[in-house]
Amino acid sequence: MVAYTGIQGQNILIVSSDPANPTEGQIWYNSTTNLLKGYQFAVVNAFASGGNINTARGAGGVSGTDTAGIYFGGNAAPGNTGATELYNGTSWTTSPAIMNLITYWRSSTPAGTQTASLAAGGLSATVFQNATESWNGSTWTTSPANLNTARYAAGSSGTQTAALTFTGYQAGFSLISSTESWNGSSWTTLPASVNTARAYLAGCGTQTAALAFGGGSPPAQNASESYNGTSWTNTPNLNTGAYSRAGFGTQTLAVAAGGNGYLTSTELWNGSTWSNNPTGLATGRFRASGLGSQTAGLVISGKGPPTAYITNTEEWTGQALLVKTITTS
């Protein structure tokens, strides 16, 4: 016969309402609802509605996180805009600061912050740009250092002081495969070139650990490549080829959402393979921008059906701490 007198467990707190700020692993009994509850990590992998951006547009630049993000520039038909907007996790606020170069499809720094970002290149009318400007949280400042090759619709990664821009279109609308790195004061053309030259692709990660995926010239491509600070390596392809996708995350944990044809589909990258996520965007779109991580991110604005720029933001939740009811018998 087993003796239970020496077995001791954890005391469970009895409360009349759920704790406002529980910690992971915490368990309590709610005497009002008569339920035993706990706080644990759960996989959500879904989008929910966020705050609307003030200026509907596409192909803008981004930096920051889902609770402290920045979106700037882009195309707001019938012309381009230099508007800058900040997100606090709930709503967008338009900054009085306007970018110095009014253009779209500029390289930005998705691993940067809301108060330290970079923009380079782009297209104004039919003029390919090589200008660089930086954001300090309140103003945009034009740098004297330009890209070595003017380009637009390129991929990008990194921060305000350590950035990468790769492939895209150069003057004459011909594809370029070269990569340039930014050290905070100048751009250097690297010997490493992407394996598949393309435009309208998504990029994420850092200057020495980047991921490039999707794109086209068109037609749409499903190519995916990773950069280790020295060279680009082909990785397993996306399941669906598309250009103008919103992408965000890191070299080993990324999200691809939407794309040409007003796609709603979402794919997840785990460092080895791309997998289709069961749920996608509520509103199909392309030319949208994405920021954040595979745990928490944003897909912002873009062009939705039938052919208009839309204002809505969708908030991505990958893994999250959630209150869960514990069933007992």
mmCIF file of C-alpha atoms in Angstrom, residues 4-286:
data_model
loop_
_atom_site.group_PDB
_atom_site.id
_atom_site.type_symbol
_atom_site.label_atom_id
_atom_site.label_comp_id
_atom_site.label_asym_id
_atom_site.label_seq_id
_atom_site.Cartn_x
_atom_site.Cartn_y
_atom_site.Cartn_z
ATOM 1 C CA TYR A 4 0.735 9.585 0.581
ATOM 2 C CA THR A 5 1.467 11.498 3.787
ATOM 3 C CA GLY A 6 4.976 12.478 2.655
ATOM 4 C CA ILE A 7 3.963 13.803 -0.746
ATOM 5 C CA GLN A 8 3.860 17.597 -0.960
ATOM 6 C CA GLY A 9 2.644 19.737 -3.838
ATOM 7 C CA GLN A 10 2.380 23.406 -4.732
ATOM 8 C CA ASN A 11 -0.051 25.661 -2.942
ATOM 9 C CA ILE A 12 -2.560 27.063 -5.423
ATOM 10 C CA LEU A 13 -3.651 30.655 -4.979
ATOM 11 C CA ILE A 14 -7.408 31.242 -4.700
ATOM 12 C CA VAL A 15 -8.492 34.548 -6.269
ATOM 13 C CA SER A 16 -11.803 36.172 -7.210
ATOM 14 C CA SER A 17 -10.429 37.406 -10.552
ATOM 15 C CA ASP A 18 -7.534 36.363 -12.797
ATOM 16 C CA PRO A 19 -4.155 38.009 -11.984
ATOM 17 C CA ALA A 20 -3.419 41.102 -14.084
ATOM 18 C CA ASN A 21 0.233 40.132 -14.700
ATOM 19 C CA PRO A 22 0.736 36.388 -14.222
ATOM 20 C CA THR A 23 4.094 34.707 -14.778
ATOM 21 C CA GLU A 24 4.783 31.692 -16.968
ATOM 22 C CA GLY A 25 3.860 28.481 -15.141
ATOM 23 C CA GLN A 26 1.673 30.243 -12.582
ATOM 24 C CA ILE A 27 -1.511 28.377 -11.546
ATOM 25 C CA TRP A 28 -4.518 29.777 -9.674
ATOM 26 C CA TYR A 29 -8.132 28.951 -8.825
ATOM 27 C CA ASN A 30 -10.749 31.551 -9.785
ATOM 28 C CA SER A 31 -13.455 31.350 -7.113
ATOM 29 C CA THR A 32 -15.847 33.487 -9.200
ATOM 30 C CA THR A 33 -15.853 31.223 -12.248
ATOM 31 C CA ASN A 34 -14.916 28.078 -10.292
ATOM 32 C CA LEU A 35 -12.142 27.327 -12.759
ATOM 33 C CA LEU A 36 -8.548 26.197 -12.289
ATOM 34 C CA LYS A 37 -6.269 28.193 -14.626
ATOM 35 C CA GLY A 38 -2.624 28.465 -15.653
ATOM 36 C CA TYR A 39 -0.360 30.728 -17.706
ATOM 37 C CA GLN A 40 1.632 29.003 -20.446
ATOM 38 C CA PHE A 41 3.190 29.380 -23.864
ATOM 39 C CA ALA A 42 0.813 28.506 -26.688
ATOM 40 C CA VAL A 43 1.305 28.395 -30.453
ATOM 41 C CA VAL A 44 -1.172 30.745 -32.147
ATOM 42 C CA ASN A 45 0.297 31.343 -35.622
ATOM 43 C CA ALA A 46 -2.481 33.664 -36.757
ATOM 44 C CA PHE A 47 -3.201 37.269 -37.728
ATOM 45 C CA ALA A 48 -5.606 39.656 -35.975
ATOM 46 C CA SER A 49 -6.719 43.199 -36.813
ATOM 47 C CA GLY A 50 -4.441 46.034 -35.743
ATOM 48 C CA GLY A 51 -4.686 49.802 -36.006
ATOM 49 C CA ASN A 52 -5.157 51.390 -39.431
ATOM 50 C CA ILE A 53 -2.279 53.328 -40.924
ATOM 51 C CA ASN A 54 -3.093 56.978 -41.721
ATOM 52 C CA THR A 55 -1.724 57.044 -45.283
ATOM 53 C CA ALA A 56 -2.643 54.025 -47.411
ATOM 54 C CA ARG A 57 0.382 53.018 -49.485
ATOM 55 C CA GLY A 58 2.702 50.252 -50.533
ATOM 56 C CA ALA A 59 6.397 49.439 -50.946
ATOM 57 C CA GLY A 60 7.407 51.488 -47.911
ATOM 58 C CA GLY A 61 10.303 50.987 -45.505
ATOM 59 C CA VAL A 62 10.106 49.586 -41.987
ATOM 60 C CA SER A 63 12.033 49.157 -38.742
ATOM 61 C CA GLY A 64 11.232 48.111 -35.201
ATOM 62 C CA THR A 65 8.826 45.747 -33.505
ATOM 63 C CA ASP A 66 5.096 45.083 -33.363
ATOM 64 C CA THR A 67 4.754 47.447 -30.366
ATOM 65 C CA ALA A 68 7.307 50.080 -31.451
ATOM 66 C CA GLY A 69 7.439 50.156 -35.234
ATOM 67 C CA ILE A 70 8.024 52.723 -37.959
ATOM 68 C CA TYR A 71 6.754 52.790 -41.557
ATOM 69 C CA PHE A 72 8.034 55.392 -44.021
ATOM 70 C CA GLY A 73 7.903 56.435 -47.651
ATOM 71 C CA GLY A 74 6.256 54.319 -50.313
ATOM 72 C CA ASN A 75 3.787 54.767 -53.112
ATOM 73 C CA ALA A 76 0.413 56.302 -52.263
ATOM 74 C CA ALA A 77 -1.232 56.514 -55.681
ATOM 75 C CA PRO A 78 -1.233 58.632 -57.691
ATOM 76 C CA GLY A 79 2.230 59.574 -56.372
ATOM 77 C CA ASN A 80 4.916 58.734 -53.858
ATOM 78 C CA THR A 81 4.964 59.921 -50.258
ATOM 79 C CA GLY A 82 7.638 60.788 -47.719
ATOM 80 C CA ALA A 83 5.257 60.362 -44.780
ATOM 81 C CA THR A 84 6.557 58.733 -41.603
ATOM 82 C CA GLU A 85 4.267 56.903 -39.178
ATOM 83 C CA LEU A 86 4.912 55.295 -35.788
ATOM 84 C CA TYR A 87 3.082 52.328 -34.235
ATOM 85 C CA ASN A 88 2.694 51.814 -30.482
ATOM 86 C CA GLY A 89 1.104 48.377 -30.571
ATOM 87 C CA THR A 90 -2.390 49.801 -30.963
ATOM 88 C CA SER A 91 -2.446 52.778 -33.318
ATOM 89 C CA TRP A 92 -0.399 54.681 -35.910
ATOM 90 C CA THR A 93 0.666 58.298 -35.389
ATOM 91 C CA THR A 94 1.883 60.467 -38.264
ATOM 92 C CA SER A 95 5.182 62.194 -37.524
ATOM 93 C CA PRO A 96 5.656 65.784 -38.707
ATOM 94 C CA ALA A 97 8.963 64.652 -40.219
ATOM 95 C CA ILE A 98 8.939 64.089 -43.988
ATOM 96 C CA MET A 99 11.659 62.148 -45.763
ATOM 97 C CA ASN A 100 14.088 64.196 -47.851
ATOM 98 C CA LEU A 101 13.758 61.938 -50.893
ATOM 99 C CA ILE A 102 10.174 61.184 -51.911
ATOM 100 C CA THR A 103 10.328 57.758 -53.486
ATOM 101 C CA TYR A 104 9.360 54.113 -52.999
ATOM 102 C CA TRP A 105 10.829 50.589 -52.938
ATOM 103 C CA ARG A 106 13.762 51.800 -50.868
ATOM 104 C CA SER A 107 16.000 49.459 -48.911
ATOM 105 C CA SER A 108 15.349 49.775 -45.176
ATOM 106 C CA THR A 109 16.600 48.193 -41.958
ATOM 107 C CA PRO A 110 14.026 45.708 -40.633
ATOM 108 C CA ALA A 111 16.290 44.820 -37.705
ATOM 109 C CA GLY A 112 16.551 48.500 -36.755
ATOM 110 C CA THR A 113 14.426 50.309 -34.198
ATOM 111 C CA GLN A 114 11.641 52.869 -34.150
ATOM 112 C CA THR A 115 14.208 55.568 -33.318
ATOM 113 C CA ALA A 116 17.111 54.416 -35.496
ATOM 114 C CA SER A 117 16.418 53.444 -39.095
ATOM 115 C CA LEU A 118 17.948 53.763 -42.545
ATOM 116 C CA ALA A 119 16.598 54.193 -46.085
ATOM 117 C CA ALA A 120 18.569 53.873 -49.310
ATOM 118 C CA GLY A 121 17.953 53.821 -53.056
ATOM 119 C CA GLY A 122 14.462 53.676 -54.539
ATOM 120 C CA LEU A 123 12.700 54.875 -57.659
ATOM 121 C CA SER A 124 11.353 58.366 -58.361
ATOM 122 C CA ALA A 125 9.369 58.406 -61.594
ATOM 123 C CA THR A 126 11.922 56.599 -63.808
ATOM 124 C CA VAL A 127 15.020 57.842 -61.948
ATOM 125 C CA PHE A 128 16.966 55.225 -60.005
ATOM 126 C CA GLN A 129 18.188 56.645 -56.709
ATOM 127 C CA ASN A 130 21.337 55.959 -54.670
ATOM 128 C CA ALA A 131 20.757 58.410 -51.807
ATOM 129 C CA THR A 132 20.910 57.315 -48.163
ATOM 130 C CA GLU A 133 19.154 58.922 -45.217
ATOM 131 C CA SER A 134 18.876 58.075 -41.539
ATOM 132 C CA TRP A 135 16.166 58.524 -38.908
ATOM 133 C CA ASN A 136 16.958 59.477 -35.302
ATOM 134 C CA GLY A 137 13.460 59.308 -33.859
ATOM 135 C CA SER A 138 12.428 62.824 -34.873
ATOM 136 C CA THR A 139 14.102 63.836 -38.159
ATOM 137 C CA TRP A 140 15.452 62.402 -41.397
ATOM 138 C CA THR A 141 19.042 63.346 -42.318
ATOM 139 C CA THR A 142 20.588 62.805 -45.742
ATOM 140 C CA SER A 143 23.970 61.095 -45.623
ATOM 141 C CA PRO A 144 26.795 62.177 -47.934
ATOM 142 C CA ALA A 145 27.430 58.476 -48.638
ATOM 143 C CA ASN A 146 25.480 56.960 -51.537
ATOM 144 C CA LEU A 147 24.931 53.393 -52.680
ATOM 145 C CA ASN A 148 27.579 52.344 -55.174
ATOM 146 C CA THR A 149 24.838 51.124 -57.526
ATOM 147 C CA ALA A 150 21.539 52.985 -57.641
ATOM 148 C CA ARG A 151 18.774 50.390 -57.296
ATOM 149 C CA TYR A 152 15.178 49.836 -56.312
ATOM 150 C CA ALA A 153 12.953 46.919 -55.264
ATOM 151 C CA ALA A 154 15.984 45.364 -53.586
ATOM 152 C CA GLY A 155 16.038 43.166 -50.512
ATOM 153 C CA SER A 156 17.533 44.443 -47.271
ATOM 154 C CA SER A 157 18.426 43.491 -43.715
ATOM 155 C CA GLY A 158 20.242 44.829 -40.678
ATOM 156 C CA THR A 159 20.286 47.960 -38.548
ATOM 157 C CA GLN A 160 21.023 51.657 -38.943
ATOM 158 C CA THR A 161 24.759 51.091 -38.376
ATOM 159 C CA ALA A 162 25.163 47.643 -39.953
ATOM 160 C CA ALA A 163 22.910 47.110 -42.968
ATOM 161 C CA LEU A 164 22.789 45.046 -46.123
ATOM 162 C CA THR A 165 21.058 45.643 -49.467
ATOM 163 C CA PHE A 166 20.992 43.021 -52.191
ATOM 164 C CA THR A 167 19.834 42.349 -55.762
ATOM 165 C CA GLY A 168 16.932 44.421 -57.253
ATOM 166 C CA TYR A 169 16.713 46.554 -60.385
ATOM 167 C CA GLN A 170 19.454 48.901 -61.547
ATOM 168 C CA ALA A 171 19.189 51.697 -64.117
ATOM 169 C CA GLY A 172 17.589 50.487 -67.324
ATOM 170 C CA PHE A 173 15.400 48.095 -65.333
ATOM 171 C CA SER A 174 17.946 45.308 -65.581
ATOM 172 C CA LEU A 175 18.391 42.945 -62.647
ATOM 173 C CA ILE A 176 21.525 43.176 -60.540
ATOM 174 C CA SER A 177 22.872 40.421 -58.274
ATOM 175 C CA SER A 178 25.353 42.426 -56.217
ATOM 176 C CA THR A 179 25.290 42.993 -52.455
ATOM 177 C CA GLU A 180 26.320 46.144 -50.579
ATOM 178 C CA SER A 181 27.027 46.572 -46.865
ATOM 179 C CA TRP A 182 26.682 49.714 -44.722
ATOM 180 C CA ASN A 183 28.948 50.369 -41.729
ATOM 181 C CA GLY A 184 27.211 53.481 -40.440
ATOM 182 C CA SER A 185 29.072 55.898 -42.699
ATOM 183 C CA SER A 186 29.642 54.300 -46.127
ATOM 184 C CA TRP A 187 28.491 51.576 -48.513
ATOM 185 C CA THR A 188 30.873 48.853 -49.731
ATOM 186 C CA THR A 189 30.187 46.512 -52.642
ATOM 187 C CA LEU A 190 30.840 42.968 -51.473
ATOM 188 C CA PRO A 191 32.254 40.117 -53.554
ATOM 189 C CA ALA A 192 29.196 38.032 -52.601
ATOM 190 C CA SER A 193 26.323 38.063 -55.087
ATOM 191 C CA VAL A 194 22.912 36.454 -54.696
ATOM 192 C CA ASN A 195 22.436 33.239 -56.661
ATOM 193 C CA THR A 196 19.100 34.308 -58.155
ATOM 194 C CA ALA A 197 18.895 37.955 -59.222
ATOM 195 C CA ARG A 198 15.391 39.314 -58.729
ATOM 196 C CA ALA A 199 13.366 42.288 -57.578
ATOM 197 C CA TYR A 200 10.361 42.813 -55.282
ATOM 198 C CA LEU A 201 11.721 40.248 -52.827
ATOM 199 C CA ALA A 202 11.505 40.098 -49.043
ATOM 200 C CA GLY A 203 14.521 40.266 -46.775
ATOM 201 C CA CYS A 204 15.077 39.981 -43.033
ATOM 202 C CA GLY A 205 17.751 39.321 -40.448
ATOM 203 C CA THR A 206 21.028 41.101 -39.785
ATOM 204 C CA GLN A 207 24.015 42.226 -41.828
ATOM 205 C CA THR A 208 25.834 38.928 -41.244
ATOM 206 C CA ALA A 209 22.859 36.571 -40.968
ATOM 207 C CA ALA A 210 20.289 37.513 -43.607
ATOM 208 C CA LEU A 211 17.505 35.743 -45.468
ATOM 209 C CA ALA A 212 16.190 36.619 -48.958
ATOM 210 C CA PHE A 213 13.010 35.009 -50.272
ATOM 211 C CA GLY A 214 10.433 35.274 -53.007
ATOM 212 C CA GLY A 215 10.468 38.035 -55.572
ATOM 213 C CA GLY A 216 10.384 38.101 -59.340
ATOM 214 C CA SER A 217 11.071 40.324 -62.267
ATOM 215 C CA PRO A 218 8.205 39.200 -62.680
ATOM 216 C CA PRO A 219 7.382 36.256 -63.163
ATOM 217 C CA ALA A 220 7.082 35.214 -59.541
ATOM 218 C CA GLN A 221 9.855 33.134 -58.002
ATOM 219 C CA ASN A 222 10.036 30.875 -54.971
ATOM 220 C CA ALA A 223 13.811 31.114 -54.471
ATOM 221 C CA SER A 224 15.151 31.397 -50.919
ATOM 222 C CA GLU A 225 18.750 32.183 -49.928
ATOM 223 C CA SER A 226 20.676 32.799 -46.712
ATOM 224 C CA TYR A 227 23.751 34.971 -46.121
ATOM 225 C CA ASN A 228 26.378 34.203 -43.479
ATOM 226 C CA GLY A 229 28.457 37.358 -43.722
ATOM 227 C CA THR A 230 30.592 35.950 -46.549
ATOM 228 C CA SER A 231 28.432 34.217 -49.147
ATOM 229 C CA TRP A 232 24.874 33.489 -50.253
ATOM 230 C CA THR A 233 23.633 29.881 -50.109
ATOM 231 C CA ASN A 234 20.493 28.499 -51.728
ATOM 232 C CA THR A 235 18.026 27.105 -49.212
ATOM 233 C CA PRO A 236 14.840 25.065 -49.785
ATOM 234 C CA ASN A 237 12.323 27.091 -51.787
ATOM 235 C CA LEU A 238 9.067 28.637 -50.705
ATOM 236 C CA ASN A 239 6.045 26.480 -51.442
ATOM 237 C CA THR A 240 4.398 29.280 -53.438
ATOM 238 C CA GLY A 241 6.324 31.601 -55.719
ATOM 239 C CA ALA A 242 5.265 35.224 -55.294
ATOM 240 C CA TYR A 243 6.675 38.726 -55.490
ATOM 241 C CA SER A 244 5.875 41.812 -53.401
ATOM 242 C CA ARG A 245 5.423 39.678 -50.285
ATOM 243 C CA ALA A 246 5.565 40.989 -46.734
ATOM 244 C CA GLY A 247 8.382 39.239 -44.897
ATOM 245 C CA PHE A 248 9.796 39.530 -41.396
ATOM 246 C CA GLY A 249 11.816 37.649 -38.798
ATOM 247 C CA THR A 250 15.376 36.342 -38.681
ATOM 248 C CA GLN A 251 17.614 34.146 -40.801
ATOM 249 C CA THR A 252 16.325 31.046 -38.985
ATOM 250 C CA LEU A 253 12.757 32.020 -38.026
ATOM 251 C CA ALA A 254 10.834 33.985 -40.643
ATOM 252 C CA VAL A 255 7.326 34.667 -41.945
ATOM 253 C CA ALA A 256 6.244 35.298 -45.553
ATOM 254 C CA ALA A 257 2.726 36.642 -46.088
ATOM 255 C CA GLY A 258 0.635 37.736 -49.068
ATOM 256 C CA GLY A 259 2.047 38.539 -52.482
ATOM 257 C CA ASN A 260 1.010 39.277 -56.047
ATOM 258 C CA GLY A 261 -2.464 38.074 -56.951
ATOM 259 C CA TYR A 262 -3.713 39.354 -53.575
ATOM 260 C CA LEU A 263 -2.513 36.241 -51.798
ATOM 261 C CA THR A 264 -3.631 35.631 -48.224
ATOM 262 C CA SER A 265 -1.355 32.635 -47.676
ATOM 263 C CA THR A 266 1.365 32.575 -45.035
ATOM 264 C CA GLU A 267 4.513 30.449 -44.865
ATOM 265 C CA LEU A 268 6.861 29.854 -41.931
ATOM 266 C CA TRP A 269 10.631 29.261 -42.109
ATOM 267 C CA ASN A 270 12.334 27.245 -39.351
ATOM 268 C CA GLY A 271 15.891 27.506 -40.631
ATOM 269 C CA SER A 272 15.561 24.349 -42.743
ATOM 270 C CA THR A 273 12.218 24.347 -44.572
ATOM 271 C CA TRP A 274 9.275 26.549 -45.499
ATOM 272 C CA SER A 275 5.869 25.240 -44.388
ATOM 273 C CA ASN A 276 2.375 26.455 -45.220
ATOM 274 C CA ASN A 277 0.559 27.905 -42.213
ATOM 275 C CA PRO A 278 -3.099 26.810 -41.878
ATOM 276 C CA THR A 279 -4.299 30.407 -41.506
ATOM 277 C CA GLY A 280 -3.317 33.471 -43.507
ATOM 278 C CA LEU A 281 -4.075 37.159 -43.839
ATOM 279 C CA ALA A 282 -7.666 38.311 -43.455
ATOM 280 C CA THR A 283 -7.145 40.621 -46.454
ATOM 281 C CA GLY A 284 -5.094 39.451 -49.427
ATOM 282 C CA ARG A 285 -2.509 42.023 -50.513
ATOM 283 C CA PHE A 286 0.800 42.710 -52.186
#
